[in-house]
Coordinates of C-alpha atoms and ligand atoms in Angstrom, one line a residue:
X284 CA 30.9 -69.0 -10.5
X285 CA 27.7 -67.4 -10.2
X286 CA 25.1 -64.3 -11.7
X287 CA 23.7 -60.9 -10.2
X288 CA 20.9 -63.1 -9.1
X289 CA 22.7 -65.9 -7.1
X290 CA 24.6 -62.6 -4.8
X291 CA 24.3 -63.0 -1.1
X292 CA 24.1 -59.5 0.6
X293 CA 24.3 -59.9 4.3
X294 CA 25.2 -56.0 5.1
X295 CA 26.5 -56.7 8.8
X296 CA 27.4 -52.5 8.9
X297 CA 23.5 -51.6 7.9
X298 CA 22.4 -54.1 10.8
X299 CA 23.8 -51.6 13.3
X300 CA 22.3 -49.1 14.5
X301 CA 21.7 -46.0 12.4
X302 CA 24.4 -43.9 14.4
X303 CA 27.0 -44.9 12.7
X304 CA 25.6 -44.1 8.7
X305 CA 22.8 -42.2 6.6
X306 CA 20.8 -43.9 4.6
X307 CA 21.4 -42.6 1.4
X308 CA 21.6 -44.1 -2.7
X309 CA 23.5 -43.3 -5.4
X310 CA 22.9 -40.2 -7.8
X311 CA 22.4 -41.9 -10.9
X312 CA 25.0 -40.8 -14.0
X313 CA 24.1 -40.7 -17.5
X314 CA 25.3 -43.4 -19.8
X315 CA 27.1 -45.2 -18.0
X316 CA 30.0 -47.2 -19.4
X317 CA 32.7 -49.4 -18.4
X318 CA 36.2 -48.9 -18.1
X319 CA 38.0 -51.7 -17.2
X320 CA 37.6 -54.4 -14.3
X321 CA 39.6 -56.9 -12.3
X322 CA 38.5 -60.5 -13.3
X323 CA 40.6 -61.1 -9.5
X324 CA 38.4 -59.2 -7.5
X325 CA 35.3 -60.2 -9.4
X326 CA 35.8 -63.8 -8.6
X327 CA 35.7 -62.8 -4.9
X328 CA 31.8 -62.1 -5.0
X329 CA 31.9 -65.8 -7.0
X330 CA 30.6 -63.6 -9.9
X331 CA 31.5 -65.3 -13.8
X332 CA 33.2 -62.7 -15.9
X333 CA 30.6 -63.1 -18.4
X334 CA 28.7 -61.0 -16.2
X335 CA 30.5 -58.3 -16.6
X336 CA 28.9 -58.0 -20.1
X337 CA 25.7 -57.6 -18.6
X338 CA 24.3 -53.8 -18.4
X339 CA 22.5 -54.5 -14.9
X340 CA 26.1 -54.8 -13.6
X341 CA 27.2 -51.6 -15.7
X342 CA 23.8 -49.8 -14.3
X343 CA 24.6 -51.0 -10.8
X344 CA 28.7 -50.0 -10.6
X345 CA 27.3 -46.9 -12.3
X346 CA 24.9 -46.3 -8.6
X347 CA 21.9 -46.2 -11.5
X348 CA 20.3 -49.5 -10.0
X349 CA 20.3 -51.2 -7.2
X350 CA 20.4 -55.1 -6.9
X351 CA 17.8 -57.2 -4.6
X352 CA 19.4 -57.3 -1.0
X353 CA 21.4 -54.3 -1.1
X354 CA 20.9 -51.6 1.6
X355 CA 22.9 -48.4 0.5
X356 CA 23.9 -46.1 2.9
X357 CA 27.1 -44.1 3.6
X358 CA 29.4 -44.6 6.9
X359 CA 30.0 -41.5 9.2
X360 CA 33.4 -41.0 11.0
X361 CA 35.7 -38.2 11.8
X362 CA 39.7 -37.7 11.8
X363 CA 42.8 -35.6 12.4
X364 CA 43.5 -34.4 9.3
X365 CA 47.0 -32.7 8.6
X366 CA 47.2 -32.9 12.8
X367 CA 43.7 -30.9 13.4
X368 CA 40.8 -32.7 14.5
X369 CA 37.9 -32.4 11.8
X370 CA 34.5 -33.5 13.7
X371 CA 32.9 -35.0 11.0
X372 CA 33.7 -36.3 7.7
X373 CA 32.0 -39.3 6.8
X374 CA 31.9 -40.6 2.9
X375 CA 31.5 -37.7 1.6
X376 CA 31.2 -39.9 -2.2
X377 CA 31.6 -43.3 -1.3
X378 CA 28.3 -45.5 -1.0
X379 CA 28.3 -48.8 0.9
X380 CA 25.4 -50.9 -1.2
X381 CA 26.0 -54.0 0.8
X382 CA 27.9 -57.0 1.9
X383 CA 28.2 -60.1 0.1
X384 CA 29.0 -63.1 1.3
X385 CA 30.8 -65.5 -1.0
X386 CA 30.8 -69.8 -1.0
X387 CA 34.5 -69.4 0.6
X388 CA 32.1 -67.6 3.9
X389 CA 34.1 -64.6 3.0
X390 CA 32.2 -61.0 3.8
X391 CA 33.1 -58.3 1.1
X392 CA 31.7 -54.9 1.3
X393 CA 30.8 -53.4 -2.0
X394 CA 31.3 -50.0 -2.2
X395 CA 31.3 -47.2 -5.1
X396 CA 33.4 -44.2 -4.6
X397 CA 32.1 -41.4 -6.5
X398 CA 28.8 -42.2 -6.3
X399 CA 27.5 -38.7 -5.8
X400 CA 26.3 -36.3 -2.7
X401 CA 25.9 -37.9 0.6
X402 CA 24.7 -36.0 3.8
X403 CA 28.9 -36.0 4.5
X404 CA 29.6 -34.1 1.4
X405 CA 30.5 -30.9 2.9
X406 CA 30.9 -28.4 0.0
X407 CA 31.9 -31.5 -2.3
X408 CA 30.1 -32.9 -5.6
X409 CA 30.2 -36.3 -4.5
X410 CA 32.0 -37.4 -7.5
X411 CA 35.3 -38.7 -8.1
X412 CA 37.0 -38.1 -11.7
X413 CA 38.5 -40.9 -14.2
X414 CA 42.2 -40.1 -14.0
X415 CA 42.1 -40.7 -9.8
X416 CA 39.6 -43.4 -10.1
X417 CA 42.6 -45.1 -13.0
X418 CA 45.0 -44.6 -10.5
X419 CA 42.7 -46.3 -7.5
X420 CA 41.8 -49.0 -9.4
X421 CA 45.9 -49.8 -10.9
X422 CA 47.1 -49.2 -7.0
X423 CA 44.5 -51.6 -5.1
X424 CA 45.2 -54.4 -7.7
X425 CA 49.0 -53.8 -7.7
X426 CA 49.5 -53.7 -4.1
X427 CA 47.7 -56.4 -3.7
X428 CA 49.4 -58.7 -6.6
X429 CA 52.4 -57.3 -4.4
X430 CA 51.4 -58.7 -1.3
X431 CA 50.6 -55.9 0.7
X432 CA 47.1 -55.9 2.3
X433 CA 44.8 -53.4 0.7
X434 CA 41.3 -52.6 -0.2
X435 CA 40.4 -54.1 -3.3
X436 CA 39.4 -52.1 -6.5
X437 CA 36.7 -54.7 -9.1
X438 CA 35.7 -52.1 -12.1
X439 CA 35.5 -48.4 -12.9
X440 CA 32.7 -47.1 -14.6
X441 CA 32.5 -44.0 -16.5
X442 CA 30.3 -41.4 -17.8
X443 CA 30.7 -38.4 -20.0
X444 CA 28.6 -36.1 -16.7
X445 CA 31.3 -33.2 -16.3
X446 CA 33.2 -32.8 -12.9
X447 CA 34.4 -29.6 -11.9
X448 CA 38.4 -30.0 -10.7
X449 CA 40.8 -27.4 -12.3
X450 CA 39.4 -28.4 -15.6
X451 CA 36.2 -30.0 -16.7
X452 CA 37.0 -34.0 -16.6
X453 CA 34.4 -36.8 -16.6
X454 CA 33.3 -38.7 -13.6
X455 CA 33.8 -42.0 -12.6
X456 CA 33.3 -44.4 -10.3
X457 CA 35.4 -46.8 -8.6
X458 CA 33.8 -50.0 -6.7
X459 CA 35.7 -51.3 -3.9
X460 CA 35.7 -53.8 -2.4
X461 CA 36.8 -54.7 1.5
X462 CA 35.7 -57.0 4.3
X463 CA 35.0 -53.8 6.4
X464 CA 35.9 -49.5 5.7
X465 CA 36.0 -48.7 9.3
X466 CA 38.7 -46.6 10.5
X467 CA 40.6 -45.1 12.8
X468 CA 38.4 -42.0 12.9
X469 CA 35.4 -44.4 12.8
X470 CA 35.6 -44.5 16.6
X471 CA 37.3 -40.7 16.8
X472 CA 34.3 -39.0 15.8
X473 CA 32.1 -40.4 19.0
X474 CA 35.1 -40.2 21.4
X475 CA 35.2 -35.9 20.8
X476 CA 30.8 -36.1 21.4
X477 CA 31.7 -37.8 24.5
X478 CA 29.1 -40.6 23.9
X479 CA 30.9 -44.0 25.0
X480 CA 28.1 -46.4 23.9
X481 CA 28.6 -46.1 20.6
X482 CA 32.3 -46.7 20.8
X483 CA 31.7 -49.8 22.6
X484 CA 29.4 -51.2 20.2
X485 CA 31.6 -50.3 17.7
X486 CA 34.5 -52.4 19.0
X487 CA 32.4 -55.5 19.8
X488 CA 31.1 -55.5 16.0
X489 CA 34.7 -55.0 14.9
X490 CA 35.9 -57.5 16.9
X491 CA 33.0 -60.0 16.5
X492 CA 33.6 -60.1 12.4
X493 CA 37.4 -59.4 12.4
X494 CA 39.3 -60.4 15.3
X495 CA 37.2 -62.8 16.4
X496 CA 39.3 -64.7 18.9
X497 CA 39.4 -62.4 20.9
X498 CA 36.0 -62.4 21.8
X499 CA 37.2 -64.9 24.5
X500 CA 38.6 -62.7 26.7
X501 CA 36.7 -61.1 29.4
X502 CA 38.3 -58.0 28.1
X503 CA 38.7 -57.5 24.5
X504 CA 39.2 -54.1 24.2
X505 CA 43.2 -53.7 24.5
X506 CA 44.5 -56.3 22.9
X507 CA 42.3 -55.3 20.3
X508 CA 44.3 -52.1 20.2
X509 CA 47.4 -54.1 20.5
X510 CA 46.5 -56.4 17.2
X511 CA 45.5 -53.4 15.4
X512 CA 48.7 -51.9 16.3
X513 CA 50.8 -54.8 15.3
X514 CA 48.7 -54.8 11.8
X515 CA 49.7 -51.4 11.1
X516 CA 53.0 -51.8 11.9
X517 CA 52.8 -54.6 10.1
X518 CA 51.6 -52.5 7.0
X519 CA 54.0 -49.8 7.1
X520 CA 56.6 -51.9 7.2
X521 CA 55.4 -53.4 3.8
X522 CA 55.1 -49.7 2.8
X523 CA 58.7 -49.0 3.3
X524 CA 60.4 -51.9 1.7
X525 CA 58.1 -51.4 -1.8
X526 CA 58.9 -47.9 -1.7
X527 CA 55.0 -46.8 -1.5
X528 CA 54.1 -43.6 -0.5
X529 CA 50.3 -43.1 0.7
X530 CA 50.5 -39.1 0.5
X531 CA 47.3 -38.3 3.1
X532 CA 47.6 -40.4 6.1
X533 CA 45.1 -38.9 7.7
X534 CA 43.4 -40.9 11.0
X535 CA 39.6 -40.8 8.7
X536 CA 42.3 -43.1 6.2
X537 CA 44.2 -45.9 8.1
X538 CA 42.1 -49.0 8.2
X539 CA 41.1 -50.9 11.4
X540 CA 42.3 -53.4 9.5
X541 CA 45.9 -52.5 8.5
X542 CA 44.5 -52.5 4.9
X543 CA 45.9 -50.0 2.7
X544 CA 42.8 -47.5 2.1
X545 CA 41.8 -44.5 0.3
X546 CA 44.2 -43.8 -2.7
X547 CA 44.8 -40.4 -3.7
X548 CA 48.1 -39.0 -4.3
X549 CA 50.1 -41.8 -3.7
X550 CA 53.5 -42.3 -5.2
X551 CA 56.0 -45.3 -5.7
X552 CA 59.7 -44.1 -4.9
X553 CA 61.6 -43.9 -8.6
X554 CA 65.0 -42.3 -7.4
X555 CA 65.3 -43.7 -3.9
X556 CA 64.4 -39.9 -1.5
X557 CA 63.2 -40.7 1.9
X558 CA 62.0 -37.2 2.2
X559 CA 59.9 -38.1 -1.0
X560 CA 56.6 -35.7 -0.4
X561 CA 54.3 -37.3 -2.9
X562 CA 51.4 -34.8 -2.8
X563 CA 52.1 -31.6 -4.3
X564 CA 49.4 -30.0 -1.7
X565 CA 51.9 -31.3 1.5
X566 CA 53.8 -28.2 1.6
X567 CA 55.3 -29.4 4.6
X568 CA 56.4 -32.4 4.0
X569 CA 54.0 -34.5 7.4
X570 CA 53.5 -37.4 5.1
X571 CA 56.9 -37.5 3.4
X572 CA 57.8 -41.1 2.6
X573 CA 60.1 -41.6 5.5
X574 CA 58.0 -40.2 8.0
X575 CA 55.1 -42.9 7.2
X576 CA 55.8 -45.0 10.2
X577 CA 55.9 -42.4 13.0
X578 CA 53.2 -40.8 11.5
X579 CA 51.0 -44.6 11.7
X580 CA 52.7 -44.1 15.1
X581 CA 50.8 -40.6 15.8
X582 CA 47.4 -41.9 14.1
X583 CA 47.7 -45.0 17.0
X584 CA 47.6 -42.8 19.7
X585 CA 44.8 -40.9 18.2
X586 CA 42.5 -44.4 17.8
X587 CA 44.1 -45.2 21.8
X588 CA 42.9 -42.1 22.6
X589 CA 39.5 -42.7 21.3
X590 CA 39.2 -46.5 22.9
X591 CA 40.1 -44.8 26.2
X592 CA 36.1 -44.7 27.5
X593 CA 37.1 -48.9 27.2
X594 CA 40.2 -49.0 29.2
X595 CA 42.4 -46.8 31.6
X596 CA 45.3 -44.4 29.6
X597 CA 48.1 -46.5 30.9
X598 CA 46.5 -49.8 29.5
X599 CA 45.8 -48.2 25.9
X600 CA 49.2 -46.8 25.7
X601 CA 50.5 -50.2 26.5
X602 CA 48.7 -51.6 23.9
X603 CA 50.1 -49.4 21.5
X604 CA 53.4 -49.3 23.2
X605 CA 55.4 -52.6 21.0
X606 CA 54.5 -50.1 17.7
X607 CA 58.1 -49.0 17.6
X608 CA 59.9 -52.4 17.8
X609 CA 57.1 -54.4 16.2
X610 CA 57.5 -52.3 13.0
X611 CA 61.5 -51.9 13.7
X612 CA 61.4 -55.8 13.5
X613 CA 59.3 -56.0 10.4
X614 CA 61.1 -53.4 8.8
X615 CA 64.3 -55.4 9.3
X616 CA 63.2 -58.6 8.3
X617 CA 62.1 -57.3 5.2
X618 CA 65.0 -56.1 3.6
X619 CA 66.6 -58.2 5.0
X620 CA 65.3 -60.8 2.7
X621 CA 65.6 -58.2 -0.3
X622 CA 68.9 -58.0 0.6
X623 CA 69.5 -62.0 0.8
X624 CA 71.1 -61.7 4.1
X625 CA 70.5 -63.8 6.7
X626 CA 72.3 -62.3 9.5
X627 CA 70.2 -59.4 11.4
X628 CA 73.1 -58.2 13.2
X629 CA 75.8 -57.9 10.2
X630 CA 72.7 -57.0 7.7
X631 CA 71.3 -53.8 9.0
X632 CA 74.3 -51.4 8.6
X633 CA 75.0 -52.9 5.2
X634 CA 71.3 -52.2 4.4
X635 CA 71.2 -48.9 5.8
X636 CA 74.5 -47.6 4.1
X637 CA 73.2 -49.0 0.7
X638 CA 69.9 -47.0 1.0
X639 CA 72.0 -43.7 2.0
X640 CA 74.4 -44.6 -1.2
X641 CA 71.2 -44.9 -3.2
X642 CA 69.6 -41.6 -2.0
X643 CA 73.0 -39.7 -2.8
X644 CA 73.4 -40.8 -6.2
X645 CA 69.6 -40.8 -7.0
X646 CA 70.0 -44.2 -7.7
X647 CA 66.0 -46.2 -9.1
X648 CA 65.0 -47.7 -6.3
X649 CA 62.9 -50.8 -7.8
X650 CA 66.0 -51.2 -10.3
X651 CA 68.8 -51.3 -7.7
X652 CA 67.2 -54.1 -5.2
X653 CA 66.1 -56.2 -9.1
X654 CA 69.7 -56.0 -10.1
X655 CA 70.8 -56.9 -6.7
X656 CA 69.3 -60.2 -7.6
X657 CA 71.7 -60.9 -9.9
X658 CA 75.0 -60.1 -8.1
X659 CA 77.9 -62.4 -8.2
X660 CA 79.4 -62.9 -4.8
X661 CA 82.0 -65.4 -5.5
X662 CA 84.5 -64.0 -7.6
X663 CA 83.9 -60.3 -6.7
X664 CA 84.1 -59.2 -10.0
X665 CA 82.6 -56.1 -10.9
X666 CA 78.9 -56.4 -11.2
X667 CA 78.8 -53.6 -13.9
X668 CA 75.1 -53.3 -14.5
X669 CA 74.7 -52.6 -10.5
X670 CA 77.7 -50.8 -10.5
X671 CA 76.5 -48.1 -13.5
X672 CA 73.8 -47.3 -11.6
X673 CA 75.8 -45.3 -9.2
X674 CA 77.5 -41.6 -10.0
X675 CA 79.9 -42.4 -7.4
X676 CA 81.8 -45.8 -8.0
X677 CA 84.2 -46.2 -5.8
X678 CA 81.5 -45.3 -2.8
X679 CA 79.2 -48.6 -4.7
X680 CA 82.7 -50.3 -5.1
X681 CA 83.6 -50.2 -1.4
X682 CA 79.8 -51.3 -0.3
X683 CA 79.8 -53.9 -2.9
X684 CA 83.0 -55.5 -1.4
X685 CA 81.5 -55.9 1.9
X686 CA 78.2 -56.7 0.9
X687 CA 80.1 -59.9 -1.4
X688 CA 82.1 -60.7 1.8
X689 CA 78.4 -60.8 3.6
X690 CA 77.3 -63.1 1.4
X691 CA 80.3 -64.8 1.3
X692 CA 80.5 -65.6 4.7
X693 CA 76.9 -66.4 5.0
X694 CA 77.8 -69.5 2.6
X695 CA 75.4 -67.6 0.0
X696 CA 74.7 -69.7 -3.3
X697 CA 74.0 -66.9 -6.0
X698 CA 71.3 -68.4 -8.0
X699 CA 68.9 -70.0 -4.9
X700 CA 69.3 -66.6 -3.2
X701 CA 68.9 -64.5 -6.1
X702 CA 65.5 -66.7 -6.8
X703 CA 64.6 -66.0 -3.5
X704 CA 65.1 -62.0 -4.0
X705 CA 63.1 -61.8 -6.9
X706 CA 60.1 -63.6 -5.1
X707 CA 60.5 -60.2 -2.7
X708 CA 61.8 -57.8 -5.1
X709 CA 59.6 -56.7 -7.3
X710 CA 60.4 -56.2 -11.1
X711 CA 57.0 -54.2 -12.1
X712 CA 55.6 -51.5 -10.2
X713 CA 52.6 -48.6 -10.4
X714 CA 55.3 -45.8 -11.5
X715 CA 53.3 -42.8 -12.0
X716 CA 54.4 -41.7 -15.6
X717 CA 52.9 -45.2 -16.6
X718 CA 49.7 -44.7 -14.5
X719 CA 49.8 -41.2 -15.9
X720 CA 50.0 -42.7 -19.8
X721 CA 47.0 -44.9 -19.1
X722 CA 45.2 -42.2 -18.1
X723 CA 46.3 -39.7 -20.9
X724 CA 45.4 -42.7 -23.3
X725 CA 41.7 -42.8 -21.6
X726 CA 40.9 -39.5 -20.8
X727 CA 42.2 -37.7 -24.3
X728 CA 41.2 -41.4 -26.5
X729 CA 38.9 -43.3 -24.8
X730 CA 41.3 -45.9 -25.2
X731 CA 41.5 -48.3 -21.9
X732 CA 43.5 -51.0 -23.1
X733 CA 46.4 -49.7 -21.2
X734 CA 44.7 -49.7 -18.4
X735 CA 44.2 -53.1 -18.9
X736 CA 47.9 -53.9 -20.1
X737 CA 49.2 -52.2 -16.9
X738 CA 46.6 -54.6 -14.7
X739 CA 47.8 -57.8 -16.3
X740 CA 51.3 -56.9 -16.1
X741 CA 51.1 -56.0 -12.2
X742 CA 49.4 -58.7 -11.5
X743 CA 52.7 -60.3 -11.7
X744 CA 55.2 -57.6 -10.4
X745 CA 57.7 -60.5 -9.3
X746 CA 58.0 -62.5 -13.0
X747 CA 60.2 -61.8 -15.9
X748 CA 58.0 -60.5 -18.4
X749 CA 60.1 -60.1 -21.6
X750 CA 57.8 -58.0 -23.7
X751 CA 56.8 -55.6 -21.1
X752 CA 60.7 -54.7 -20.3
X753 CA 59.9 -51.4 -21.1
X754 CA 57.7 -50.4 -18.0
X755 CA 60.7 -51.4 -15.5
X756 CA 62.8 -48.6 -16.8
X757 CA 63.3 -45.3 -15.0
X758 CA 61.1 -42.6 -15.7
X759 CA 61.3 -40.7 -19.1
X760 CA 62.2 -37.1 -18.8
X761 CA 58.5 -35.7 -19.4
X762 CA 57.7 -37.6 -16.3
X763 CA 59.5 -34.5 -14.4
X764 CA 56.5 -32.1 -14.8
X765 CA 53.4 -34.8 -13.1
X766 CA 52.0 -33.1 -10.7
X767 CA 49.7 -35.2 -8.1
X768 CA 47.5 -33.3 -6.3
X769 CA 44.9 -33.8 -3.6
X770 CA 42.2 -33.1 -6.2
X771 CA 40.1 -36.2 -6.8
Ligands
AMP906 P1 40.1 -37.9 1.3 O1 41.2 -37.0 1.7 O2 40.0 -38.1 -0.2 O3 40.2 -39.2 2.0 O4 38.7 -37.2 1.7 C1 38.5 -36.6 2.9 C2 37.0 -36.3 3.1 O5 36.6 -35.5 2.0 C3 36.2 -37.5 3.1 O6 35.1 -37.3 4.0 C4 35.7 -37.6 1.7 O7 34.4 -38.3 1.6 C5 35.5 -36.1 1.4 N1 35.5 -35.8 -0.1 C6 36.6 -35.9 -0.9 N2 36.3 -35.5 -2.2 C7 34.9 -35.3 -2.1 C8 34.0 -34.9 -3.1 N3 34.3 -34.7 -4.4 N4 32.7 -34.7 -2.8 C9 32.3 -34.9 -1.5 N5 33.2 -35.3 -0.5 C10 34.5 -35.5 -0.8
MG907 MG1 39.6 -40.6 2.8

């Protein structure tokens, strides 16, 4: 494990040319201070925890310093946000100060969102307040203790400099970490300027770092499309069987990597709703929970659109073109494991009719696939914890009978299959009234140790964790009036 001083900034992204990014630093904040971090995501720049206590690494996560090697600048790219094309966005607060490379030959970009005015900001501040930057930092670790590919989140640091939202709040800044930010609009905004160059380039570095076998063949370009396709299909169906809701899939925030990116006001299903809408400014419901994957769908065409200058319309539509089934199949294979069925055939209408029993009798999500676990197939007795979950009984009683006859069939040993659920059912997961009491607890107390509770304990959303039983109930009552809004 090593210091500040033993870092390895490479900065692949500042080595190209200066189309693609300003150079710009970080707005230093006053008194900077630090909230929390992730001893995880630390050790993947090989950094010792002891460094944390050093205030060169407060001053730097703060944007107040910058450390030999790094080359700060801020990445430019466009989108279709809401379905409109915006022609340029860029990071508008994020700042990319470099790329380490760690012993394991692993690239990480370090970036801090909130790190003040870019020439991106638009009307914006540059800043980014506590309360989102809690909820970035809890999400990235979680999904990522959950298995779900994402950018990684290593500290926040505060300061008492006021931000503006629809009250004074404090800023703060999250550092990120993530082998590359490029996305989808990355390679949008030079498509609608017409200039091809730049899109090319901007594949072959992509591909060179990141998909790097397919630098073999004499044309790259689609199945590049087609492996980013299969990634995000990959990713949504992740999405879907957790219950996640991103809330602003917009095309400057899907990943070229199928990484989870850019939290804002993201959700966790409690009651199981597909049409969950977890952003209070999505009057219409485009991101709703279950339209996620024909809405990663749409985004796809958008980036095949933009790789078009690299191939004809008919190859990139192609490329794109085993979305549907490659996510179906995902999708599918997912729950069917949190199911514990083995049989695709017999296990999807069992699965589907369980989810619609769930959505009609507002039945926990995350509760109903842990107590699942548990059931008892053999002697089809009545499984009362499940069953009380359910308004209407005799509906749960006459799926239940079917799904013990499943399992039943299947030759199903209760305890090695309900072992093998919990490994894909988690028990703990980001609920927002407990991100939301984190956040009370820091804003109004300048307490963080719930912060840090709710990091160890989703580090480990699959293990029994007696003393933290509490944060797998249901949400209290107060938890009705949260409002998430796009305001960050
Ligand atoms: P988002 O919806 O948070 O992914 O952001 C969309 C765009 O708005 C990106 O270009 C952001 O960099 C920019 N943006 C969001 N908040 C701010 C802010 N407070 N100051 C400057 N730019 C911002
Ligand atoms: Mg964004």
């Amino acid at each position: 494990m090593g210091t500040l001083e033993s870092l390895h900034f490479d900065n692949g992204f500042a080595r190209l040319p200066e189309a693609y990014y300003s150079r710009v630093c970080p707005t230093p904040v006053p008194d900077p201070y630090l909230v929390c971090y992730s001893p995880e995501a630390l050790a993947l720049l090989d950094l010792d925890p002891r460094e944390m206590a050093r205030p060169e690494l407060v001053e730097t996560l703060a944007g107040n310093r910058l450390l030999p090697g790094m080359e700060a600048l801020a990445a430019l790219y466009a989108g279709h946000q809401f379905g409109h094309y915006v022609p340029q966005l860029g990071d508008g607060r994020a700042i990319l100060l470099g790329e380490v490379k760690n012993s394991a030959g692993e690239g990480w970009e370090v970036q801090l969102k909130g790190a003040g005015r870019t020439p991106y900001s638009r009307g914006g501040d540059g800043r980014a307040v506590l309360r989102s930057s809690i909820r970035e930092f809890l999400c990235s670790e979680a999904m990522h203790a959950l298995g779900i590919p994402t950018t990684r989140a290593l500290a926040i640091v505060g300061s008492d400099h006021p931000v503006y939202r629809e009250d004074e709040e404090t800023a703060a800044l999250v550092t990120r970490l993530a082998p590359s930010f490029v996305r989808f609009g990355s390679f949008e905004v030079f498509y609608y300027r017409n200039q091809v160059e730049p899109i090319r380039h901007l594949a072959d570095y992509v591909i060179a770092r990141y998909y790097p076998d397919l630098q073999n063949l004499g044309d790259p370009y689609p199945e590049f499309l087609r492996q980013v396709a299969l990634r995000t299909a990959g990713l949504m169906a992740q999405w879907q069987a957790v219950g996640f809701s991103h809330g602003v899939m917009n095309t400057d925030n899907m990943s070229i990597l199928g990484l989870t990116l850019d939290y804002g006001p993201f959700g966790f299903l409690d009651a199981f709703d597909p049409g969950f809408v977890c952003n209070h400014s999505d009057t219409g419901g485009r991101y709703a929970f279950d339209q996620q994957p024909d809405v990663a769908a749409w985004n796809l065409t958008r980036l095949a659109q933009a790789l078009v200058p690299l191939m004809s319309v008919e190859t990139a539509s192609q490329a794109i073109g085993e979305y549907p089934q490659a996510f179906a199949g995902a999708y599918v294979e997912r729950m069917t494991a949190k199911f514990g069925l083995a049989d695709g055939e017999e296990a999807v209408p069992l699965i589907m009719d369980a989810l619609q029993l769930l959505a009609q009798n507002r039945v926990d999500y995350t509760i109903f696939m842990r107590h699942l676990c548990a059931f008892d197939s053999a002697t089809g007795a009545p499984n009362a914890p499940l069953r009380d979950l359910f308004l209407d009984r005799a509906a749960f009683d006459a799926w239940a009978a079917r799904y013990g006859a499943a399992l039943r069939r299947q030759g199903s040993d209760d305890a090695a299959r309900g072992a093998a659920m919990r490994r894909v059912n988690p028990k703990y997961i980001l609920r927002n009234h407990l991100a939301e009491i984190a956040i009370r607890r820091a804003t109004d107390q300048r307490d963080y140790s719930e912060i840090e509770r709710l990091h160890r304990l989703l580090a480990h959303p699959y293990d029994e964790q007696p003393e933290f039983e509490a944060y797998a109930a249901e949400p209290p009552d107060w938890a009705r009036t949260i409002e998430v809004s796009c305001s960050s």
